[in-house]
Each structure stands twice: as C-alpha cells, then as structure tokens.
PDB file of C-alpha atoms in Angstrom:
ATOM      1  CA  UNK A   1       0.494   3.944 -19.240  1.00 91.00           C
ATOM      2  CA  UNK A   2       2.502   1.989 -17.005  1.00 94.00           C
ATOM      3  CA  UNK A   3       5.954   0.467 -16.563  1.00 95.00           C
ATOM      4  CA  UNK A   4       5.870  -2.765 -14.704  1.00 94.00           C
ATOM      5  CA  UNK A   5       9.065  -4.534 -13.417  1.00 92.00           C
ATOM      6  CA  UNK A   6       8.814  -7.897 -11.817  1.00 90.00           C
ATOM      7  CA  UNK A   7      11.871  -9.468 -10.333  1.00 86.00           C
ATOM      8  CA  UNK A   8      12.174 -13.331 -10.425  1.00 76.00           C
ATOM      9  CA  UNK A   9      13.967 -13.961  -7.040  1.00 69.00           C
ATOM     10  CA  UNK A  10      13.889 -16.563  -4.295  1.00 66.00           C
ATOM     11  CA  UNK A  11      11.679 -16.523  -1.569  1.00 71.00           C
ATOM     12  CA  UNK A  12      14.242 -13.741   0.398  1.00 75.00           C
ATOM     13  CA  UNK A  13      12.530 -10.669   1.208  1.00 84.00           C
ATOM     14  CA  UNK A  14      13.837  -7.426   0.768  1.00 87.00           C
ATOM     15  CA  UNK A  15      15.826  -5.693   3.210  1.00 90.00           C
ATOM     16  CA  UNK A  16      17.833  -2.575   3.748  1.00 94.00           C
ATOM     17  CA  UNK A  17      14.952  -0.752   1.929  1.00 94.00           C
ATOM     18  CA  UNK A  18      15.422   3.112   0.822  1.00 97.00           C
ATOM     19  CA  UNK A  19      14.334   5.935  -1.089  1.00 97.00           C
ATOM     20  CA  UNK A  20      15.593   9.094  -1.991  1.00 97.00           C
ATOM     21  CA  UNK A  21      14.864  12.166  -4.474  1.00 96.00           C
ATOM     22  CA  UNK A  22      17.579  14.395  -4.862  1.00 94.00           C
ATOM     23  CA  UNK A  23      15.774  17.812  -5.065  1.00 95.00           C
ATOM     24  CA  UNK A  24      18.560  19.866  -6.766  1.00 93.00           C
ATOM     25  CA  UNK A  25      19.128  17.269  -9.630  1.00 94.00           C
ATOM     26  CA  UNK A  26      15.786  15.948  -9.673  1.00 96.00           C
ATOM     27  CA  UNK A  27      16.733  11.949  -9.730  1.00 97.00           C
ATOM     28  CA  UNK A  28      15.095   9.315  -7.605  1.00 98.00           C
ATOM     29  CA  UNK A  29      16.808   6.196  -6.301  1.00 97.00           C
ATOM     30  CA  UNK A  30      15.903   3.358  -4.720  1.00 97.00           C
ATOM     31  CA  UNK A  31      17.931   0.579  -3.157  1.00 97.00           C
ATOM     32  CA  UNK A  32      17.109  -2.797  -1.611  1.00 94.00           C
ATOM     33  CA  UNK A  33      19.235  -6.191  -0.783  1.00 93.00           C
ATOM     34  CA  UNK A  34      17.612  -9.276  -1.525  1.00 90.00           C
ATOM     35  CA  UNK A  35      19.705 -12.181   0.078  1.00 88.00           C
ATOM     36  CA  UNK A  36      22.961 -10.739  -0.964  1.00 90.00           C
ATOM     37  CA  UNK A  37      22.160  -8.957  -4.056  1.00 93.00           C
ATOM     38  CA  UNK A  38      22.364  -5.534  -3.613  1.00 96.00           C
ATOM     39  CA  UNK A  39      19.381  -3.793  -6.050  1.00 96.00           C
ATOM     40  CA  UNK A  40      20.047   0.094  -6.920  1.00 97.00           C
ATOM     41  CA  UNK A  41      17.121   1.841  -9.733  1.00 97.00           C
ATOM     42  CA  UNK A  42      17.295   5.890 -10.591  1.00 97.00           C
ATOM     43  CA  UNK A  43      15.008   6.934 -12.708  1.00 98.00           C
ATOM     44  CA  UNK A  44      14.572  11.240 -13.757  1.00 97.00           C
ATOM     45  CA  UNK A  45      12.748  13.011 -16.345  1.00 97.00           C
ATOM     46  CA  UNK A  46      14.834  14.496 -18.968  1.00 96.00           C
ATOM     47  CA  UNK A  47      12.716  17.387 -20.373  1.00 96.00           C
ATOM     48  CA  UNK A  48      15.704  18.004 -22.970  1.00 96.00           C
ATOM     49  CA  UNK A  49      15.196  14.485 -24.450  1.00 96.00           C
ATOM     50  CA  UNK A  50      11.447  14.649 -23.408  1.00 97.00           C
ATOM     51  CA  UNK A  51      11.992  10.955 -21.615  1.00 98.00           C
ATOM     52  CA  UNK A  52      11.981   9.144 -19.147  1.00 98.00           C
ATOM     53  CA  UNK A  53      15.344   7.505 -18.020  1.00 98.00           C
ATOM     54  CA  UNK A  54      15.143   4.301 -16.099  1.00 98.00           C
ATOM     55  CA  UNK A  55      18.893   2.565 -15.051  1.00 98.00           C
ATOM     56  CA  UNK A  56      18.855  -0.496 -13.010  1.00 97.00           C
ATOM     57  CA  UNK A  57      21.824  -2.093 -11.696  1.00 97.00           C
ATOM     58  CA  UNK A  58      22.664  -5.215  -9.153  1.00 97.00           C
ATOM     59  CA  UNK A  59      25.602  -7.071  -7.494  1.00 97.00           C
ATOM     60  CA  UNK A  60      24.333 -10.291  -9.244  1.00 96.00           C
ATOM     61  CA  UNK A  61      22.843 -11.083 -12.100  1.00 96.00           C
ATOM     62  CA  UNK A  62      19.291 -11.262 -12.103  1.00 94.00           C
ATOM     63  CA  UNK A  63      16.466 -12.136 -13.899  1.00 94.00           C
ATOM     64  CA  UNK A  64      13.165 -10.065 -14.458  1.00 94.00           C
ATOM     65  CA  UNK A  65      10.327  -8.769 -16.800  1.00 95.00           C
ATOM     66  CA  UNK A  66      10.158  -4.863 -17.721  1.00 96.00           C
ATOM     67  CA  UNK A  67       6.182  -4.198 -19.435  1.00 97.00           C
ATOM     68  CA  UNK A  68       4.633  -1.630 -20.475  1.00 96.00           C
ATOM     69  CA  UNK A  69       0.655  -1.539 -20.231  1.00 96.00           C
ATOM     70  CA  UNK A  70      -2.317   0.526 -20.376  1.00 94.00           C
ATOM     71  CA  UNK A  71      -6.063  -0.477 -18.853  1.00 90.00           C
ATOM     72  CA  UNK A  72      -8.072   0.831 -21.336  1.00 91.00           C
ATOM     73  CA  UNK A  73      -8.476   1.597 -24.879  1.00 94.00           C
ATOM     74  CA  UNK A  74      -5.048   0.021 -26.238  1.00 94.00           C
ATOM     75  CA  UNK A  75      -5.682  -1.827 -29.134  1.00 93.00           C
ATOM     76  CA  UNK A  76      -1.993  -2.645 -30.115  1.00 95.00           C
ATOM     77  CA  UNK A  77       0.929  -3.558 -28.391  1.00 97.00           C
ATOM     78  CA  UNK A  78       4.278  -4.794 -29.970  1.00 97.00           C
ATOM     79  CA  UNK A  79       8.012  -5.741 -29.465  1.00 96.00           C
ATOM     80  CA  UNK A  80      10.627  -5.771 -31.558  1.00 94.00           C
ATOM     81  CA  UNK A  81      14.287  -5.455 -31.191  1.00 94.00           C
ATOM     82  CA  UNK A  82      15.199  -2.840 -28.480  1.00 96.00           C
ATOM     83  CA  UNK A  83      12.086  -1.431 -28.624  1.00 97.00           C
ATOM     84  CA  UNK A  84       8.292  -2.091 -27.508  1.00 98.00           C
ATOM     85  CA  UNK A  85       5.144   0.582 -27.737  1.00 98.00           C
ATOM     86  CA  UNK A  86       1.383   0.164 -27.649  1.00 97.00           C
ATOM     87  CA  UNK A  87      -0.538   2.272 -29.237  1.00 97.00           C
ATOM     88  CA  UNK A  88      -4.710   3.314 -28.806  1.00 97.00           C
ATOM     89  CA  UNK A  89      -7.422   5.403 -29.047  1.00 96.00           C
ATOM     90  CA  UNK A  90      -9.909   7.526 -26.407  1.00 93.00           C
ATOM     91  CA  UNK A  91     -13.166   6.218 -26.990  1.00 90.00           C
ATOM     92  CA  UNK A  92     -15.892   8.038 -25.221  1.00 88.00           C
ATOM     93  CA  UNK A  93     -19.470   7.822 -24.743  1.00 90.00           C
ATOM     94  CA  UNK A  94     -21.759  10.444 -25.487  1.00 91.00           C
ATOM     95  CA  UNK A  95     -22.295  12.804 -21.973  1.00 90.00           C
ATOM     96  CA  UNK A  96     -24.208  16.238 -21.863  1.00 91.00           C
ATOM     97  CA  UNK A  97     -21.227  17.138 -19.220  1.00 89.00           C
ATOM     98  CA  UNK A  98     -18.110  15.938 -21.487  1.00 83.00           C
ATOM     99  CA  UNK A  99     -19.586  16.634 -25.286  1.00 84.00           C
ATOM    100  CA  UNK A 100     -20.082  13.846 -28.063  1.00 86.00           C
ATOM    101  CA  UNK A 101     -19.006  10.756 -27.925  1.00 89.00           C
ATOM    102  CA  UNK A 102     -16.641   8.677 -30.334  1.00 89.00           C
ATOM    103  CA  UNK A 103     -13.118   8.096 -31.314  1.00 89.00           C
ATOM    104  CA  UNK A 104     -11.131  10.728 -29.915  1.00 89.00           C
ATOM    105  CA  UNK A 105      -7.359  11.160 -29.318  1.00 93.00           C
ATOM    106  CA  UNK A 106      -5.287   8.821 -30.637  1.00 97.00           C
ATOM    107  CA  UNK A 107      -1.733   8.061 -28.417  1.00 97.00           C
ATOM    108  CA  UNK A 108       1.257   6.039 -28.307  1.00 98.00           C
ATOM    109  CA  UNK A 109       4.109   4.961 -25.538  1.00 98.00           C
ATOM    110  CA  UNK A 110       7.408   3.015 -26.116  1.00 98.00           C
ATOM    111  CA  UNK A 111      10.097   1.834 -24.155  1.00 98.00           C
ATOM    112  CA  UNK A 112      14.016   1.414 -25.987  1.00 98.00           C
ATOM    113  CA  UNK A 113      16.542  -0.248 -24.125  1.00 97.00           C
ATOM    114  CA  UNK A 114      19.635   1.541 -24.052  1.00 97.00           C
ATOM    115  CA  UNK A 115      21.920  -0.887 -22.572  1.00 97.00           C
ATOM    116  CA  UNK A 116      21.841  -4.189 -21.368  1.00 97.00           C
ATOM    117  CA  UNK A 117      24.928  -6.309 -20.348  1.00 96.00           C
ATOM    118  CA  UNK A 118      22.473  -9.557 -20.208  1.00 95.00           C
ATOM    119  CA  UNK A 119      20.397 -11.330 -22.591  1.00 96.00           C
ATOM    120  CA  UNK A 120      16.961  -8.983 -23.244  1.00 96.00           C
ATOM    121  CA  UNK A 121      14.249 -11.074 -25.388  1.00 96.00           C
ATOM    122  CA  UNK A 122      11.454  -9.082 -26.629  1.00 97.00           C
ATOM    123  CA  UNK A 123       7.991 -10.504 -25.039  1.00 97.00           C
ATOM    124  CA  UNK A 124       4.358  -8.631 -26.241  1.00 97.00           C
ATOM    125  CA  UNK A 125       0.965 -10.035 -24.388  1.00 95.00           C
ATOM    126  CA  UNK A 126      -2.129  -9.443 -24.867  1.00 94.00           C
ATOM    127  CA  UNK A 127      -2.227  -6.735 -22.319  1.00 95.00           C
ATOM    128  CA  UNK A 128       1.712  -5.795 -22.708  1.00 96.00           C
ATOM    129  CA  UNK A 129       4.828  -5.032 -24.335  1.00 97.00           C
ATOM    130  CA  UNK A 130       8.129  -5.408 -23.377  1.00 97.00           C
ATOM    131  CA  UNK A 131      11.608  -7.477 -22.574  1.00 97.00           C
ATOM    132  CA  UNK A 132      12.341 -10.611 -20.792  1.00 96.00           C
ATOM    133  CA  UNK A 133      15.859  -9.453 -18.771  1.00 96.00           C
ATOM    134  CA  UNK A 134      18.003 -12.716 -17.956  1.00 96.00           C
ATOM    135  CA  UNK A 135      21.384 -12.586 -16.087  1.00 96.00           C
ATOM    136  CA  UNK A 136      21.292  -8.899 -16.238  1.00 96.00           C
ATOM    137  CA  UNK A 137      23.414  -6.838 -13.903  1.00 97.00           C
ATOM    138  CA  UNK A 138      22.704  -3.717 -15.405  1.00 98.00           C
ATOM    139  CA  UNK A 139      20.547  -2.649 -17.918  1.00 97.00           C
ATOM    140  CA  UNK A 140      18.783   1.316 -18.431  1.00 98.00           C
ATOM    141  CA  UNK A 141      15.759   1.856 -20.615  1.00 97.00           C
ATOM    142  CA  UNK A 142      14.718   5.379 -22.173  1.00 98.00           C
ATOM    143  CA  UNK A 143      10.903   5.804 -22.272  1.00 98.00           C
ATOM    144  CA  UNK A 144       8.087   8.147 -23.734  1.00 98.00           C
ATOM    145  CA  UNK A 145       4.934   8.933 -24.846  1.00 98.00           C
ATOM    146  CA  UNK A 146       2.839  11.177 -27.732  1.00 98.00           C
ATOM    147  CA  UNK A 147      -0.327  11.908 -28.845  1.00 97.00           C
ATOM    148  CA  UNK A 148      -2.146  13.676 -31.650  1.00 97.00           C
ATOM    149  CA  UNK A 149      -3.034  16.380 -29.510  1.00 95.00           C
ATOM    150  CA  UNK A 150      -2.381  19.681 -31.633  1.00 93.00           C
ATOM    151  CA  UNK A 151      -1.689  22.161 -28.517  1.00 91.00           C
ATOM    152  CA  UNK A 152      -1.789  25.398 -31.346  1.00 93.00           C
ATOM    153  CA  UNK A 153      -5.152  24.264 -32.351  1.00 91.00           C
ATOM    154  CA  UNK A 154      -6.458  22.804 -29.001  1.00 90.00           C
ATOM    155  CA  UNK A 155      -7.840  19.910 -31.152  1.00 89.00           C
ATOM    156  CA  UNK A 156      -6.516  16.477 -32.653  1.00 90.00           C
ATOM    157  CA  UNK A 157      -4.357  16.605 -35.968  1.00 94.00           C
ATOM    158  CA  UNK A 158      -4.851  13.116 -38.061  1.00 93.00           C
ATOM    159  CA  UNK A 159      -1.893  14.017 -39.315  1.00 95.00           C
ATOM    160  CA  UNK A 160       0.299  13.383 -36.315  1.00 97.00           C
ATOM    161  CA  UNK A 161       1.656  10.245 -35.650  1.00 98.00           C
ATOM    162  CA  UNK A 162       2.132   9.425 -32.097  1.00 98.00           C
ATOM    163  CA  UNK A 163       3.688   5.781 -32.526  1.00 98.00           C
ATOM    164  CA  UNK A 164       6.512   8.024 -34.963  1.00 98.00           C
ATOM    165  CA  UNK A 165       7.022  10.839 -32.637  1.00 98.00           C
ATOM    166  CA  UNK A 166       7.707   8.064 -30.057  1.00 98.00           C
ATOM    167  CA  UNK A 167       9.660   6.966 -32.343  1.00 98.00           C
ATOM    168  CA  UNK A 168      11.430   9.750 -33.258  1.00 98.00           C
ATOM    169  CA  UNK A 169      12.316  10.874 -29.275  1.00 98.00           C
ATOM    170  CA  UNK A 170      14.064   7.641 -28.831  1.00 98.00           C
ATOM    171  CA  UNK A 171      15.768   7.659 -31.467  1.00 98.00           C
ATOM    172  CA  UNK A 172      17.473  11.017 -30.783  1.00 98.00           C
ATOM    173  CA  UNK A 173      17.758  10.140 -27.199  1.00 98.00           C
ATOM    174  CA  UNK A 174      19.440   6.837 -27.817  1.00 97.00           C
ATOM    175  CA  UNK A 175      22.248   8.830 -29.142  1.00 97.00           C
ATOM    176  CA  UNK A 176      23.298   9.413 -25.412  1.00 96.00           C
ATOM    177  CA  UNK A 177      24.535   7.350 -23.192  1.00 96.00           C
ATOM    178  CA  UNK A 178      23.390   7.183 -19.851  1.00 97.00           C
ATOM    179  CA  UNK A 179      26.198   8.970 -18.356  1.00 96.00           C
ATOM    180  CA  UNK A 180      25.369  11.954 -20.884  1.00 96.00           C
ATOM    181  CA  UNK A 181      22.007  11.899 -20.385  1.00 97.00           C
ATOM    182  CA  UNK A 182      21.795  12.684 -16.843  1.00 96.00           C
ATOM    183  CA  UNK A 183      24.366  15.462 -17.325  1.00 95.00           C
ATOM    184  CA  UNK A 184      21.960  17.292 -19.971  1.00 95.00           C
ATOM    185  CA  UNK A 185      19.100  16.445 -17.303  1.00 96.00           C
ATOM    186  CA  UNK A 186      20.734  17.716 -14.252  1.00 94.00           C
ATOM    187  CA  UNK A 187      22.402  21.115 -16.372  1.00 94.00           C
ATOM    188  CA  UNK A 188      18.269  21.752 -17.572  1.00 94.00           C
ATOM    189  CA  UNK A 189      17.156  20.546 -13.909  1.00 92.00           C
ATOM    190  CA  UNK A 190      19.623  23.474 -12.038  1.00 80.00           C
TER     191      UNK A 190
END
C-alpha cells in the first residue's frame, strides 16, 4: 500500500531541501521551507510495535491530505474516527509458472492518528482512506499492515483476521506517545 501526503500551499516552491537517515537509530528526516514555513517529517520502523511511525511538524499551520491506497485488488476502504484501513484480496489468474488461479491472500493496512493539534476530518474515496489535516502544526500517525498469511503453515489461515490484527497493533501502539515510541525503537534499533 501506500501513504500519500499532499500539502495545500501557495504557489512557493520548496527550498532549503534535505534528507537524512540516521544509521545508528534508524530514523529518516526530511526538512523543507516553503515561503516561511519551515516543514520537518521523521518517519522509522518500530519492529517492537511492528509500525510504522510517521511525525510531521511545521512553523505554521498548514493544511493537507494524509491517504492511504492500494492499485489493485482493494475492495474496501474506510474512515472512521482516528483511524482509516482498506482491506482486499490477491486475485490471480490461472499460470502453469505461478499455480491455480483464484482468491488468494486476503490483507489489510490502517493508519491511527496519534496526535493532532489541528482539526483532522476523516475522508474515504473510492480509491482511498484517510484524514483531511487543517491548521495543523503537528500531527504523527502510527501505521501497519497484516495478512492471513500463516508463516507455521506456509499457507493462508481463514481464520486470521488481518483488518483485527491491524487493529489490534494500533491499538497497543497508541498506548505510546511519540516521545516513547522512538525510545523503544532506537533501544531495539542499537
């Protein structure tokens, strides 16, 4: 899947562009200055929490849409309250090179917002799922995926949820804050 972000700025480029990736704690940054609102995202991996942790803070206020999406074989995507998933399932054709076609593994990704000091509306499309961020200077979201991939069996178990272990990973993540969550992240990244 993918996480989209688009910005609703004026017509000021960006300038004062960089990234970085800290190797020995594993976070990426990225800063930018659009007129005079200075931009600053990190974003790591937190195999402990088994997310993804997106932060994204400016000078200003500003205003923008965070989606998530998938190209192919999504058939659902939603958004409610702080959080917003789609779900699907692999649908294959038949190939003497890849085995039978059909329905195969079914999968889910969602996105919770963690904190937000601006207004965050929840907006679903038919391609999309996520929040409309207005006069936000600061806002992180916590983000994963699942599937019904049985790794013990090396086949699919119908009775895995992926949308609830989504669920579930959130949920215990969300009982961070940011601040804590990078420190668990960086101790397991060392």
């Amino acid at each position: 899947g993918n996480l989209s972000i688009n910005y609703f700025r004026d017509d000021d480029q960006p300038s004062d562009y960089r990234r970085s990736l800290v190797l020995n704690t594993g976070i990426s940054r990225t800063e930018y200055t659009v007129g005079d609102n200075k931009f600053v995202q990190e974003v790591f991996i937190s195999a402990p929490q088994d997310v993804i942790v997106v932060n994204l803070q400016a000078s200003r206020p500003f205003d923008a849409d965070a989606m998530l999406s998938r190209d192919q074989d999504t058939h659902a995507y939603n958004s409610e309250g702080d959080m917003a998933w789609f779900q699907g399932q692999i649908v294959d054709a038949d190939s003497p090179k890849k085995g039978p076609g059909g329905k195969h593994m079914r999968f889910a990704a969602a996105m919770k917002v963690l904190f937000a000091d601006g207004k965050i509306t929840p907006a679903v499309s038919d391609s999309s799922a996520g929040f409309q961020l207005r006069g936000t200077k600061n806002v992180t979201f916590i983000l994963t995926g699942s599937t019904d991939y049985k790794l013990e069996t090396l086949d699919f178990d119908p009775s895995i949820d992926p949308l609830a272990t989504c669920r579930k990973l959130l949920a215990d993540a969300s009982k961070q804050n940011l601040h804590a969550l990078k420190q668990i992240h960086e101790q397991d990244h060392r």
